Short mmCIF file of C-alpha atoms in Angstrom, two decimals:
data_model
loop_
_atom_site.label_atom_id
_atom_site.label_comp_id
_atom_site.label_asym_id
_atom_site.label_seq_id
_atom_site.Cartn_x
_atom_site.Cartn_y
_atom_site.Cartn_z
CA MET A 23 31.37 -54.33 -98.04
CA THR A 24 32.64 -55.24 -94.55
CA ARG A 25 32.21 -52.52 -92.00
CA PRO A 26 35.19 -51.87 -89.68
CA ILE A 27 34.63 -52.80 -86.10
CA SER A 28 35.70 -50.03 -83.76
CA ARG A 29 37.52 -50.69 -80.49
CA ARG A 30 34.64 -48.98 -78.62
CA ARG A 31 32.11 -51.43 -80.08
CA VAL A 32 34.28 -54.44 -79.11
CA LEU A 33 34.70 -53.21 -75.56
CA THR A 34 30.99 -52.42 -75.19
CA ALA A 35 30.06 -55.97 -76.45
CA ALA A 36 32.65 -57.53 -74.20
CA ALA A 37 31.26 -55.64 -71.21
CA GLY A 38 27.78 -56.89 -72.03
CA VAL A 39 28.95 -60.47 -72.26
CA SER A 40 30.83 -60.12 -68.94
CA ALA A 41 27.76 -58.73 -67.15
CA ALA A 42 25.61 -61.52 -68.54
CA ALA A 43 28.13 -64.10 -67.33
CA ILE A 44 28.13 -62.96 -63.74
CA LEU A 45 24.42 -62.26 -63.38
CA PRO A 46 22.02 -65.11 -62.52
CA ARG A 47 19.83 -66.06 -65.45
CA SER A 48 16.70 -65.31 -63.47
CA SER A 49 17.73 -61.62 -63.30
CA TYR A 50 16.82 -61.22 -66.95
CA ALA A 51 14.29 -64.05 -67.37
CA ASP A 52 11.51 -63.86 -64.81
CA TRP A 53 9.56 -66.96 -65.75
CA ARG A 54 6.10 -67.74 -64.35
CA PRO A 55 3.79 -70.72 -64.87
CA THR A 56 0.76 -70.41 -67.09
CA GLU A 57 -1.26 -73.30 -65.69
CA THR A 58 -1.64 -75.38 -62.54
CA VAL A 59 1.71 -76.52 -61.06
CA ARG A 60 1.87 -80.18 -60.01
CA ILE A 61 4.19 -81.00 -57.17
CA ILE A 62 4.87 -84.67 -57.10
CA VAL A 63 5.66 -86.15 -53.71
CA PRO A 64 6.94 -89.76 -54.14
CA ALA A 65 5.84 -90.73 -50.64
CA ALA A 66 2.73 -91.05 -48.56
CA ALA A 67 1.05 -88.07 -46.99
CA GLY A 68 2.28 -86.94 -43.57
CA GLY A 69 6.03 -87.56 -43.85
CA SER A 70 8.80 -85.01 -44.30
CA THR A 71 8.75 -85.24 -48.12
CA ASP A 72 5.08 -84.45 -48.08
CA VAL A 73 5.38 -81.61 -45.56
CA MET A 74 8.04 -79.86 -47.63
CA GLY A 75 5.96 -80.31 -50.78
CA ARG A 76 2.98 -78.69 -49.22
CA LEU A 77 5.02 -75.78 -47.84
CA LEU A 78 6.41 -75.24 -51.32
CA ALA A 79 2.97 -75.48 -52.96
CA ALA A 80 1.52 -72.79 -50.69
CA HIS A 81 4.52 -70.52 -51.26
CA LEU A 82 4.47 -70.91 -55.08
CA GLN A 83 0.69 -70.39 -55.29
CA ALA A 84 0.97 -67.17 -53.27
CA ASN A 85 3.91 -65.77 -55.19
CA TRP A 86 3.26 -67.01 -58.70
CA GLY A 87 -0.54 -66.46 -58.62
CA GLN A 88 -1.13 -69.88 -60.15
CA SER A 89 -2.68 -72.95 -58.48
CA ALA A 90 -0.09 -75.44 -57.09
CA VAL A 91 -1.31 -78.88 -56.03
CA VAL A 92 0.48 -81.75 -54.28
CA GLU A 93 0.12 -85.25 -55.68
CA ASN A 94 1.29 -88.14 -53.49
CA ARG A 95 2.66 -90.95 -55.71
CA SER A 96 4.18 -93.44 -53.21
CA GLY A 97 5.56 -96.84 -53.88
CA GLY A 98 8.71 -98.50 -55.12
CA GLY A 99 10.87 -96.69 -52.60
CA GLY A 100 9.94 -93.40 -54.18
CA THR A 101 10.80 -94.47 -57.69
CA ILE A 102 7.19 -94.56 -58.90
CA GLY A 103 6.60 -90.87 -58.25
CA THR A 104 10.07 -89.94 -59.55
CA ALA A 105 9.46 -91.85 -62.79
CA GLU A 106 6.23 -89.89 -63.28
CA VAL A 107 8.19 -86.63 -63.19
CA VAL A 108 10.85 -87.91 -65.61
CA ARG A 109 8.14 -88.57 -68.20
CA GLN A 110 6.86 -85.02 -68.10
CA LYS A 111 7.77 -82.00 -70.23
CA GLY A 112 10.35 -79.69 -68.65
CA ASP A 113 7.93 -76.74 -68.86
CA GLY A 114 8.03 -75.97 -65.14
CA HIS A 115 4.55 -77.26 -64.42
CA THR A 116 5.64 -80.57 -62.90
CA ILE A 117 8.02 -80.42 -59.90
CA LEU A 118 9.48 -83.28 -57.88
CA VAL A 119 10.27 -83.22 -54.18
CA GLY A 120 13.15 -85.68 -54.01
CA ASN A 121 14.99 -87.42 -51.18
CA PRO A 122 17.93 -89.84 -50.81
CA GLY A 123 15.83 -92.95 -51.51
CA PRO A 124 14.80 -92.43 -55.14
CA ASN A 125 17.49 -89.77 -55.95
CA ALA A 126 20.69 -91.30 -54.58
CA ILE A 127 20.24 -94.82 -53.14
CA ALA A 128 17.95 -96.27 -55.78
CA TYR A 129 20.53 -96.04 -58.62
CA SER A 130 22.76 -98.61 -56.93
CA ILE A 131 20.34 -100.81 -55.01
CA PHE A 132 17.65 -101.53 -57.61
CA ARG A 133 18.26 -103.78 -60.56
CA ASN A 134 15.22 -102.70 -62.57
CA MET A 135 15.34 -98.91 -62.43
CA SER A 136 13.07 -97.17 -64.93
CA TYR A 137 14.96 -93.83 -64.99
CA LYS A 138 18.50 -92.46 -64.74
CA ALA A 139 19.96 -89.63 -62.66
CA GLU A 140 20.72 -87.58 -65.78
CA GLN A 141 16.98 -87.39 -66.65
CA LEU A 142 16.48 -85.00 -63.72
CA GLN A 143 17.53 -81.38 -63.30
CA ALA A 144 18.59 -80.47 -59.75
CA VAL A 145 17.12 -77.08 -58.61
CA SER A 146 17.95 -76.71 -54.92
CA ASN A 147 17.95 -78.64 -51.71
CA LEU A 148 15.35 -77.62 -49.09
CA ILE A 149 16.36 -79.14 -45.79
CA ARG A 150 18.58 -81.72 -44.12
CA ILE A 151 17.63 -83.74 -41.06
CA PRO A 152 20.06 -85.92 -39.11
CA ASN A 153 19.59 -89.64 -38.51
CA ILE A 154 20.06 -90.75 -34.90
CA ILE A 155 21.56 -93.87 -33.32
CA SER A 156 20.00 -94.88 -30.01
CA ALA A 157 20.21 -97.82 -27.60
CA HIS A 158 17.71 -99.48 -25.26
CA PRO A 159 18.46 -98.39 -21.66
CA SER A 160 18.82 -102.08 -20.58
CA THR A 161 22.11 -102.30 -22.54
CA GLY A 162 23.75 -99.60 -20.38
CA ILE A 163 25.26 -98.16 -23.55
CA LYS A 164 25.26 -94.36 -23.61
CA SER A 165 27.77 -93.41 -26.31
CA ILE A 166 29.15 -94.64 -29.65
CA GLY A 167 32.48 -95.36 -27.91
CA GLU A 168 30.73 -97.59 -25.48
CA LEU A 169 28.84 -99.28 -28.31
CA ILE A 170 32.11 -100.05 -30.11
CA ALA A 171 33.67 -101.43 -26.98
CA TYR A 172 30.56 -103.55 -26.21
CA ILE A 173 30.46 -105.10 -29.68
CA LYS A 174 34.14 -105.97 -29.55
CA ALA A 175 33.77 -107.64 -26.14
CA ASN A 176 30.39 -109.22 -26.82
CA PRO A 177 30.18 -110.23 -30.51
CA ASP A 178 26.81 -111.45 -31.73
CA LYS A 179 24.96 -110.25 -28.64
CA LEU A 180 23.39 -107.07 -30.14
CA THR A 181 21.01 -106.56 -33.01
CA TYR A 182 20.12 -103.31 -34.69
CA GLY A 183 16.92 -102.32 -36.38
CA SER A 184 15.87 -99.89 -39.09
CA SER A 185 12.87 -98.91 -41.17
CA GLY A 186 13.87 -101.38 -43.92
CA VAL A 187 16.60 -102.79 -46.16
CA GLY A 188 18.22 -100.09 -48.25
CA GLN A 189 16.61 -97.19 -46.40
CA SER A 190 18.80 -94.34 -45.19
CA PRO A 191 18.78 -95.50 -41.53
CA HIS A 192 19.90 -99.01 -42.59
CA LEU A 193 22.72 -97.74 -44.78
CA THR A 194 23.69 -95.26 -42.05
CA PHE A 195 24.38 -98.05 -39.57
CA ALA A 196 25.90 -100.30 -42.26
CA TRP A 197 28.45 -97.59 -42.99
CA PHE A 198 29.25 -97.23 -39.27
CA LEU A 199 29.94 -100.97 -39.13
CA GLN A 200 32.02 -100.83 -42.31
CA LEU A 201 34.18 -97.97 -41.00
CA THR A 202 34.76 -99.58 -37.62
CA GLY A 203 35.22 -103.11 -38.94
CA LEU A 204 32.46 -104.44 -36.70
CA LYS A 205 29.61 -106.89 -37.31
CA MET A 206 26.00 -106.84 -36.14
CA VAL A 207 22.79 -108.51 -37.23
CA HIS A 208 20.38 -106.20 -39.02
CA VAL A 209 16.62 -106.58 -38.28
CA PRO A 210 14.64 -104.67 -40.96
CA PHE A 211 11.09 -103.54 -40.31
CA ARG A 212 8.30 -102.31 -42.60
CA GLY A 213 8.67 -98.67 -41.75
CA ALA A 214 9.97 -96.41 -39.02
CA GLY A 215 6.95 -96.92 -36.69
CA PRO A 216 7.40 -100.69 -36.22
CA ALA A 217 11.18 -100.28 -35.85
CA LEU A 218 10.70 -97.69 -33.13
CA GLN A 219 8.23 -99.88 -31.25
CA ALA A 220 10.70 -102.81 -31.36
CA GLY A 221 13.42 -100.51 -30.07
CA LEU A 222 11.24 -99.25 -27.24
CA ALA A 223 10.29 -102.84 -26.27
CA GLY A 224 13.91 -103.97 -26.26
CA ASP A 225 13.27 -106.49 -29.02
CA ILE A 226 16.31 -104.92 -30.74
CA GLN A 227 19.03 -103.30 -28.67
CA ILE A 228 20.16 -100.57 -31.15
CA LEU A 229 17.97 -98.44 -33.40
CA SER A 230 19.02 -96.47 -36.40
CA ASP A 231 16.28 -93.98 -37.28
CA ASN A 232 15.48 -90.52 -38.57
CA LEU A 233 15.76 -87.89 -35.87
CA TYR A 234 11.97 -87.95 -35.52
CA PRO A 235 10.17 -89.94 -34.19
CA SER A 236 13.09 -91.26 -32.07
CA LEU A 237 14.16 -87.92 -30.47
CA PRO A 238 11.09 -87.49 -28.23
CA GLN A 239 11.68 -91.06 -26.94
CA VAL A 240 15.29 -90.17 -26.15
CA GLN A 241 14.28 -86.96 -24.41
CA ASP A 242 11.73 -88.99 -22.30
CA GLY A 243 14.51 -91.39 -21.22
CA LYS A 244 12.97 -94.36 -23.06
CA LEU A 245 16.01 -94.63 -25.34
CA ASN A 246 19.66 -93.55 -24.96
CA GLY A 247 20.72 -91.20 -27.71
CA LEU A 248 24.19 -92.15 -28.79
CA ALA A 249 24.87 -89.79 -31.73
CA VAL A 250 23.46 -87.88 -34.65
CA THR A 251 24.85 -88.55 -38.09
CA THR A 252 25.42 -85.06 -39.55
CA PRO A 253 28.74 -83.22 -39.18
CA GLU A 254 27.15 -80.69 -36.84
CA ARG A 255 25.03 -81.31 -33.75
CA SER A 256 21.27 -80.89 -34.09
CA ALA A 257 19.81 -77.66 -32.78
CA SER A 258 16.95 -79.77 -31.48
CA ALA A 259 19.24 -81.87 -29.33
CA PRO A 260 22.59 -80.08 -28.91
CA GLU A 261 23.52 -82.39 -26.05
CA ILE A 262 23.77 -85.41 -28.34
CA PRO A 263 27.25 -85.71 -29.98
CA THR A 264 27.86 -86.36 -33.64
CA MET A 265 29.22 -89.61 -35.07
CA ARG A 266 32.35 -87.60 -36.10
CA GLU A 267 33.05 -86.66 -32.51
CA SER A 268 32.62 -90.20 -31.26
CA ALA A 269 35.50 -92.19 -32.79
CA PRO A 270 38.53 -91.47 -35.06
CA GLU A 271 37.27 -93.96 -37.68
CA LEU A 272 34.15 -91.82 -38.12
CA ALA A 273 35.88 -88.54 -38.76
CA LYS A 274 34.26 -88.11 -42.18
CA PHE A 275 30.83 -89.46 -41.23
CA ASP A 276 28.00 -87.49 -42.80
CA VAL A 277 24.57 -88.86 -43.40
CA SER A 278 21.28 -87.01 -43.40
CA SER A 279 17.77 -87.29 -44.72
CA TRP A 280 17.55 -84.43 -47.24
CA PHE A 281 14.63 -83.17 -49.24
CA GLY A 282 15.21 -81.15 -52.43
CA ILE A 283 13.60 -80.07 -55.67
CA PHE A 284 14.08 -81.49 -59.15
CA LEU A 285 12.64 -80.81 -62.59
CA PRO A 286 12.64 -82.91 -65.73
CA LYS A 287 16.12 -82.54 -67.39
CA SER A 288 14.64 -80.67 -70.37
CA ALA A 289 13.62 -77.68 -68.21
CA PRO A 290 15.35 -74.61 -69.63
CA GLY A 291 17.61 -72.32 -67.55
CA PRO A 292 15.02 -69.50 -66.95
CA ILE A 293 12.54 -71.98 -65.43
CA VAL A 294 15.17 -73.58 -63.22
CA ASP A 295 16.35 -70.22 -62.02
CA ALA A 296 12.84 -68.87 -61.39
CA LEU A 297 11.98 -71.91 -59.24
CA ASN A 298 15.38 -71.68 -57.47
CA LEU A 299 14.73 -68.07 -56.65
CA GLN A 300 11.31 -68.92 -55.09
CA ILE A 301 12.91 -71.69 -53.00
CA LYS A 302 15.46 -69.20 -51.65
CA ALA A 303 12.65 -66.72 -50.83
CA MET A 304 10.63 -69.46 -49.10
CA LEU A 305 13.51 -70.62 -46.97
CA GLU A 306 14.18 -67.07 -45.82
CA ARG A 307 10.68 -66.60 -44.41
CA ASP A 308 10.45 -66.58 -40.63
CA ASP A 309 7.35 -68.83 -40.53
CA ILE A 310 9.10 -71.39 -42.74
CA LYS A 311 12.22 -71.26 -40.59
CA LYS A 312 10.04 -72.02 -37.56
CA SER A 313 8.39 -74.99 -39.33
CA ILE A 314 11.73 -76.37 -40.37
CA ALA A 315 13.12 -76.00 -36.82
CA ASN A 316 10.07 -77.87 -35.47
CA MET A 317 11.00 -80.80 -37.78
CA GLY A 318 14.48 -80.93 -36.22
CA ALA A 319 15.87 -79.86 -39.56
CA ARG A 320 17.97 -77.06 -40.96
CA SER A 321 17.47 -75.26 -44.27
CA ASP A 322 19.92 -76.07 -47.02
CA TYR A 323 19.38 -73.79 -49.96
CA GLY A 324 21.81 -73.94 -52.83
CA THR A 325 22.27 -73.08 -56.50
CA PRO A 326 21.31 -75.74 -59.08
CA GLN A 327 24.95 -76.57 -59.57
CA GLN A 328 25.60 -76.88 -55.79
CA PHE A 329 22.62 -79.19 -55.39
CA SER A 330 23.62 -81.24 -58.41
CA ASP A 331 27.09 -81.68 -57.03
CA PHE A 332 25.67 -82.60 -53.58
CA VAL A 333 23.34 -85.25 -55.05
CA ALA A 334 26.18 -86.73 -57.18
CA ALA A 335 28.34 -87.03 -54.01
CA GLU A 336 25.45 -88.61 -52.12
CA THR A 337 24.91 -91.11 -54.90
CA ALA A 338 28.59 -92.08 -54.94
CA LYS A 339 28.72 -92.43 -51.15
CA PHE A 340 25.69 -94.71 -51.00
CA ALA A 341 26.87 -96.72 -54.00
CA ALA A 342 30.08 -97.54 -52.15
CA ILE A 343 28.16 -98.59 -48.98
CA ILE A 344 25.74 -100.69 -51.00
CA LYS A 345 28.54 -102.41 -52.97
CA GLN A 346 30.37 -103.36 -49.81
CA GLU A 347 27.12 -104.70 -48.31
CA GLY A 348 26.35 -106.63 -51.50
CA LEU A 349 22.78 -105.29 -51.63
CA GLN A 350 20.63 -105.73 -54.74
CA MET A 351 16.86 -105.48 -54.91
CA ASP A 352 14.03 -105.16 -57.41
CA VAL A 353 11.52 -102.30 -57.41
CA ASN A 354 8.28 -103.69 -56.22
#
Protein backbone atom coordinates (compact mmCIF):
# COMPACT_ATOMS: atom_id res chain seq x y z
CA MET A 1 0.00 0.00 0.00
CA THR A 2 1.40 3.38 -1.00
CA ARG A 3 1.72 5.83 1.85
CA PRO A 4 0.53 9.38 1.16
CA ILE A 5 3.28 11.99 1.09
CA SER A 6 2.41 15.01 3.19
CA ARG A 7 3.15 18.59 2.09
CA ARG A 8 5.30 18.98 5.23
CA ARG A 9 7.48 16.02 4.27
CA VAL A 10 7.93 17.38 0.74
CA LEU A 11 8.92 20.83 2.00
CA THR A 12 11.34 19.36 4.55
CA ALA A 13 13.03 17.23 1.89
CA ALA A 14 13.22 20.16 -0.50
CA ALA A 15 14.82 22.32 2.17
CA GLY A 16 17.42 19.64 2.78
CA VAL A 17 18.24 19.39 -0.92
CA SER A 18 18.50 23.19 -1.18
CA ALA A 19 20.86 23.38 1.77
CA ALA A 20 23.05 20.65 0.33
CA ALA A 21 23.15 22.42 -3.02
CA ILE A 22 24.49 25.66 -1.59
CA LEU A 23 26.93 24.22 0.94
CA PRO A 24 30.44 23.22 -0.17
CA ARG A 25 30.86 19.47 -0.20
CA SER A 26 33.73 19.69 2.27
CA SER A 27 31.30 21.05 4.89
CA TYR A 28 29.85 17.57 5.26
CA ALA A 29 32.75 15.41 4.04
CA ASP A 30 35.95 16.20 5.95
CA TRP A 31 38.35 13.87 4.16
CA ARG A 32 41.88 13.18 5.42
CA PRO A 33 44.67 11.00 3.98
CA THR A 34 45.44 7.63 5.53
CA GLU A 35 49.02 7.28 4.25
CA THR A 36 51.95 9.39 3.05
CA VAL A 37 50.95 12.08 0.56
CA ARG A 38 53.19 12.41 -2.52
CA ILE A 39 53.43 15.87 -4.04
CA ILE A 40 54.81 15.55 -7.55
CA VAL A 41 56.77 18.58 -8.80
CA PRO A 42 57.37 18.18 -12.56
CA ALA A 43 60.46 20.38 -12.42
CA ALA A 44 63.91 20.49 -10.86
CA ALA A 45 64.42 21.57 -7.26
CA GLY A 46 64.78 25.27 -6.52
CA GLY A 47 62.32 26.79 -8.99
CA SER A 48 58.91 28.31 -8.26
CA THR A 49 57.07 25.03 -8.88
CA ASP A 50 59.30 23.32 -6.33
CA VAL A 51 59.00 26.13 -3.79
CA MET A 52 55.20 26.02 -3.89
CA GLY A 53 55.22 22.23 -3.63
CA ARG A 54 57.35 22.35 -0.50
CA LEU A 55 55.22 25.06 1.10
CA LEU A 56 52.12 22.95 0.45
CA ALA A 57 53.78 19.78 1.75
CA ALA A 58 54.70 21.44 5.06
CA HIS A 59 51.20 22.87 5.44
CA LEU A 60 49.41 19.60 4.69
CA GLN A 61 51.66 17.59 6.99
CA ALA A 62 50.99 19.98 9.87
CA ASN A 63 47.24 20.11 9.30
CA TRP A 64 46.47 16.57 8.19
CA GLY A 65 48.88 14.85 10.59
CA GLN A 66 50.19 12.65 7.79
CA SER A 67 53.60 12.74 6.12
CA ALA A 68 53.74 14.75 2.88
CA VAL A 69 56.81 14.39 0.66
CA VAL A 70 57.88 16.29 -2.46
CA GLU A 71 59.13 14.26 -5.44
CA ASN A 72 60.87 16.16 -8.25
CA ARG A 73 60.12 14.50 -11.60
CA SER A 74 61.58 16.90 -14.16
CA GLY A 75 61.95 16.43 -17.91
CA GLY A 76 59.90 16.69 -21.06
CA GLY A 77 58.82 20.25 -20.32
CA GLY A 78 57.05 19.04 -17.18
CA THR A 79 55.14 16.28 -18.97
CA ILE A 80 57.05 13.39 -17.36
CA GLY A 81 56.01 14.31 -13.83
CA THR A 82 52.48 15.16 -14.93
CA ALA A 83 52.10 11.79 -16.67
CA GLU A 84 53.16 10.11 -13.42
CA VAL A 85 50.23 11.72 -11.60
CA VAL A 86 47.76 10.85 -14.36
CA ARG A 87 48.59 7.16 -13.88
CA GLN A 88 47.81 7.21 -10.14
CA LYS A 89 44.59 6.47 -8.30
CA GLY A 90 42.48 9.49 -7.43
CA ASP A 91 42.60 8.66 -3.73
CA GLY A 92 44.13 11.97 -2.66
CA HIS A 93 47.56 10.55 -1.89
CA THR A 94 49.22 11.83 -5.10
CA ILE A 95 49.07 15.56 -5.82
CA LEU A 96 50.47 17.50 -8.79
CA VAL A 97 51.88 21.02 -8.67
CA GLY A 98 51.12 22.21 -12.20
CA ASN A 99 52.16 25.20 -14.29
CA PRO A 100 51.50 26.55 -17.82
CA GLY A 101 54.10 24.31 -19.48
CA PRO A 102 52.65 20.84 -18.93
CA ASN A 103 49.10 21.98 -18.15
CA ALA A 104 48.30 24.49 -20.91
CA ILE A 105 51.08 24.84 -23.51
CA ALA A 106 52.01 21.16 -23.90
CA TYR A 107 48.63 20.13 -25.34
CA SER A 108 49.20 22.23 -28.46
CA ILE A 109 52.95 22.24 -28.93
CA PHE A 110 53.85 18.56 -28.43
CA ARG A 111 52.97 15.97 -31.06
CA ASN A 112 53.50 12.93 -28.84
CA MET A 113 51.66 13.78 -25.62
CA SER A 114 51.07 10.85 -23.27
CA TYR A 115 48.08 12.36 -21.41
CA LYS A 116 45.10 14.63 -22.00
CA ALA A 117 43.76 17.61 -20.06
CA GLU A 118 40.61 15.72 -19.10
CA GLN A 119 42.69 13.18 -17.16
CA LEU A 120 43.38 15.77 -14.46
CA GLN A 121 41.10 17.36 -11.89
CA ALA A 122 41.78 21.04 -11.21
CA VAL A 123 41.74 21.86 -7.46
CA SER A 124 42.94 25.47 -7.10
CA ASN A 125 45.57 27.83 -8.37
CA LEU A 126 48.21 28.91 -5.85
CA ILE A 127 50.02 31.94 -7.25
CA ARG A 128 50.56 34.02 -10.37
CA ILE A 129 53.85 35.72 -11.29
CA PRO A 130 54.24 38.21 -14.16
CA ASN A 131 56.70 37.80 -16.96
CA ILE A 132 58.79 40.88 -17.77
CA ILE A 133 60.10 42.38 -20.99
CA SER A 134 63.42 44.21 -20.67
CA ALA A 135 65.99 45.82 -22.97
CA HIS A 136 69.75 46.22 -22.83
CA PRO A 137 70.57 49.83 -21.89
CA SER A 138 72.67 50.24 -25.05
CA THR A 139 69.47 50.22 -27.13
CA GLY A 140 68.14 53.34 -25.41
CA ILE A 141 64.71 51.69 -25.34
CA LYS A 142 62.83 52.36 -22.11
CA SER A 143 59.20 51.49 -22.90
CA ILE A 144 57.09 49.18 -25.05
CA GLY A 145 56.02 52.19 -27.11
CA GLU A 146 59.66 52.97 -27.85
CA LEU A 147 60.30 49.32 -28.69
CA ILE A 148 57.45 49.28 -31.20
CA ALA A 149 58.68 52.49 -32.82
CA TYR A 150 62.26 51.20 -32.97
CA ILE A 151 61.28 47.91 -34.63
CA LYS A 152 59.21 49.74 -37.23
CA ALA A 153 62.07 52.13 -38.02
CA ASN A 154 64.83 49.52 -37.81
CA PRO A 155 63.55 46.15 -39.01
CA ASP A 156 65.87 43.19 -38.46
CA LYS A 157 68.19 45.08 -36.12
CA LEU A 158 66.95 43.62 -32.82
CA THR A 159 66.83 40.08 -31.48
CA TYR A 160 64.98 38.80 -28.45
CA GLY A 161 65.87 35.92 -26.21
CA SER A 162 63.98 33.54 -23.94
CA SER A 163 64.51 30.43 -21.84
CA GLY A 164 63.57 28.16 -24.75
CA VAL A 165 61.19 27.44 -27.62
CA GLY A 166 57.64 26.97 -26.39
CA GLN A 167 58.33 28.25 -22.89
CA SER A 168 56.03 30.89 -21.42
CA PRO A 169 58.51 33.78 -21.95
CA HIS A 170 58.92 32.80 -25.62
CA LEU A 171 55.17 32.64 -26.23
CA THR A 172 54.73 35.90 -24.30
CA PHE A 173 56.88 37.82 -26.74
CA ALA A 174 55.55 35.90 -29.75
CA TRP A 175 52.05 37.05 -28.79
CA PHE A 176 53.28 40.64 -28.47
CA LEU A 177 54.68 40.44 -32.01
CA GLN A 178 51.49 38.86 -33.32
CA LEU A 179 49.26 41.55 -31.79
CA THR A 180 51.44 44.41 -33.06
CA GLY A 181 52.14 42.88 -36.47
CA LEU A 182 55.90 43.13 -35.93
CA LYS A 183 58.75 40.72 -36.65
CA MET A 184 61.87 39.92 -34.63
CA VAL A 185 64.35 37.06 -34.59
CA HIS A 186 63.96 34.76 -31.57
CA VAL A 187 67.12 33.42 -29.92
CA PRO A 188 66.20 30.50 -27.64
CA PHE A 189 68.46 29.44 -24.78
CA ARG A 190 68.61 26.34 -22.60
CA GLY A 191 67.03 27.88 -19.55
CA ALA A 192 66.44 31.26 -17.95
CA GLY A 193 70.01 31.59 -16.61
CA PRO A 194 71.79 31.54 -19.99
CA ALA A 195 69.13 33.83 -21.50
CA LEU A 196 69.63 36.37 -18.72
CA GLN A 197 73.41 36.29 -19.12
CA ALA A 198 73.07 36.94 -22.85
CA GLY A 199 70.71 39.83 -22.11
CA LEU A 200 73.12 41.36 -19.62
CA ALA A 201 76.02 41.00 -22.07
CA GLY A 202 74.07 42.63 -24.88
CA ASP A 203 74.30 39.51 -27.05
CA ILE A 204 70.53 39.89 -27.40
CA GLN A 205 68.89 43.30 -27.19
CA ILE A 206 65.50 42.28 -25.76
CA LEU A 207 64.82 39.68 -23.07
CA SER A 208 61.51 38.01 -22.28
CA ASP A 209 61.77 36.36 -18.88
CA ASN A 210 59.96 35.49 -15.68
CA LEU A 211 59.89 38.40 -13.23
CA TYR A 212 62.73 36.73 -11.33
CA PRO A 213 65.66 36.60 -11.96
CA SER A 214 65.36 39.63 -14.29
CA LEU A 215 63.85 42.12 -11.84
CA PRO A 216 66.97 42.56 -9.63
CA GLN A 217 68.96 43.30 -12.78
CA VAL A 218 66.41 45.94 -13.77
CA GLN A 219 66.49 47.47 -10.31
CA ASP A 220 70.31 47.61 -10.49
CA GLY A 221 70.13 49.44 -13.84
CA LYS A 222 71.69 46.58 -15.80
CA LEU A 223 68.52 46.16 -17.86
CA ASN A 224 65.68 48.53 -18.73
CA GLY A 225 62.35 47.14 -17.56
CA LEU A 226 59.78 47.86 -20.29
CA ALA A 227 56.63 46.15 -19.02
CA VAL A 228 55.17 43.33 -16.97
CA THR A 229 52.72 41.00 -18.65
CA THR A 230 49.87 40.69 -16.14
CA PRO A 231 46.82 43.02 -16.24
CA GLU A 232 47.93 44.66 -13.00
CA ARG A 233 51.33 46.05 -12.06
CA SER A 234 53.55 43.96 -9.83
CA ALA A 235 53.70 44.94 -6.16
CA SER A 236 57.44 44.15 -6.38
CA ALA A 237 57.96 46.76 -9.11
CA PRO A 238 54.99 49.14 -9.19
CA GLU A 239 56.95 51.63 -11.30
CA ILE A 240 57.04 49.24 -14.29
CA PRO A 241 53.91 49.56 -16.46
CA THR A 242 51.87 46.67 -17.82
CA MET A 243 51.73 45.60 -21.44
CA ARG A 244 48.06 46.63 -21.45
CA GLU A 245 49.00 50.19 -20.55
CA SER A 246 51.66 50.39 -23.22
CA ALA A 247 49.81 50.18 -26.55
CA PRO A 248 46.18 49.95 -27.77
CA GLU A 249 46.92 46.64 -29.55
CA LEU A 250 47.82 45.11 -26.17
CA ALA A 251 44.62 46.04 -24.35
CA LYS A 252 43.79 42.40 -23.56
CA PHE A 253 47.35 41.21 -22.88
CA ASP A 254 47.53 38.81 -19.95
CA VAL A 255 50.32 36.30 -19.46
CA SER A 256 51.66 34.99 -16.19
CA SER A 257 53.55 32.07 -14.80
CA TRP A 258 51.01 30.34 -12.58
CA PHE A 259 51.36 27.40 -10.25
CA GLY A 260 48.33 25.38 -9.22
CA ILE A 261 47.21 22.04 -7.85
CA PHE A 262 45.74 19.08 -9.72
CA LEU A 263 44.63 15.56 -8.81
CA PRO A 264 43.96 12.54 -11.01
CA LYS A 265 40.54 12.95 -12.64
CA SER A 266 39.07 10.04 -10.67
CA ALA A 267 39.45 11.91 -7.35
CA PRO A 268 35.96 12.17 -5.75
CA GLY A 269 34.41 15.45 -4.65
CA PRO A 270 35.13 15.20 -0.91
CA ILE A 271 38.87 14.72 -1.58
CA VAL A 272 38.97 17.62 -4.05
CA ASP A 273 37.15 19.87 -1.61
CA ALA A 274 39.27 18.86 1.40
CA LEU A 275 42.45 19.71 -0.51
CA ASN A 276 40.94 22.94 -1.84
CA LEU A 277 40.07 23.95 1.72
CA GLN A 278 43.64 23.37 2.87
CA ILE A 279 45.00 25.44 -0.03
CA LYS A 280 42.72 28.31 0.94
CA ALA A 281 43.88 28.08 4.57
CA MET A 282 47.53 27.99 3.52
CA LEU A 283 47.25 31.05 1.27
CA GLU A 284 45.60 33.00 4.10
CA ARG A 285 48.56 32.48 6.47
CA ASP A 286 50.70 35.56 7.10
CA ASP A 287 53.99 33.67 6.73
CA ILE A 288 52.88 32.22 3.40
CA LYS A 289 51.77 35.65 2.20
CA LYS A 290 55.24 36.96 2.99
CA SER A 291 56.93 34.09 1.13
CA ILE A 292 54.72 34.67 -1.90
CA ALA A 293 55.43 38.40 -1.90
CA ASN A 294 59.17 37.68 -1.76
CA MET A 295 58.75 35.68 -4.97
CA GLY A 296 57.20 38.69 -6.71
CA ALA A 297 53.95 36.78 -6.89
CA ARG A 298 50.37 37.21 -5.75
CA SER A 299 48.13 34.49 -4.34
CA ASP A 300 45.37 33.28 -6.63
CA TYR A 301 43.08 30.91 -4.74
CA GLY A 302 39.94 29.69 -6.49
CA THR A 303 37.31 26.99 -6.40
CA PRO A 304 37.91 23.84 -8.46
CA GLN A 305 35.51 25.16 -11.12
CA GLN A 306 37.20 28.57 -11.24
CA PHE A 307 40.63 27.00 -11.64
CA SER A 308 39.33 24.57 -14.26
CA ASP A 309 37.86 27.45 -16.27
CA PHE A 310 41.11 29.43 -15.92
CA VAL A 311 43.25 26.52 -17.16
CA ALA A 312 40.90 25.94 -20.10
CA ALA A 313 41.17 29.63 -21.06
CA GLU A 314 44.97 29.50 -20.74
CA THR A 315 45.10 26.38 -22.93
CA ALA A 316 42.99 28.04 -25.62
CA LYS A 317 45.07 31.24 -25.51
CA PHE A 318 48.37 29.43 -25.91
CA ALA A 319 46.92 27.14 -28.59
CA ALA A 320 46.08 30.18 -30.73
CA ILE A 321 49.56 31.67 -30.27
CA ILE A 322 51.25 28.35 -31.04
CA LYS A 323 49.11 27.78 -34.15
CA GLN A 324 49.96 31.20 -35.53
CA GLU A 325 53.66 30.60 -34.84
CA GLY A 326 53.48 27.18 -36.48
CA LEU A 327 55.24 25.50 -33.55
CA GLN A 328 55.31 21.72 -33.20
CA MET A 329 57.75 19.69 -31.12
CA ASP A 330 58.25 16.22 -29.70
CA VAL A 331 58.57 15.50 -26.00
CA ASN A 332 62.18 14.60 -25.38
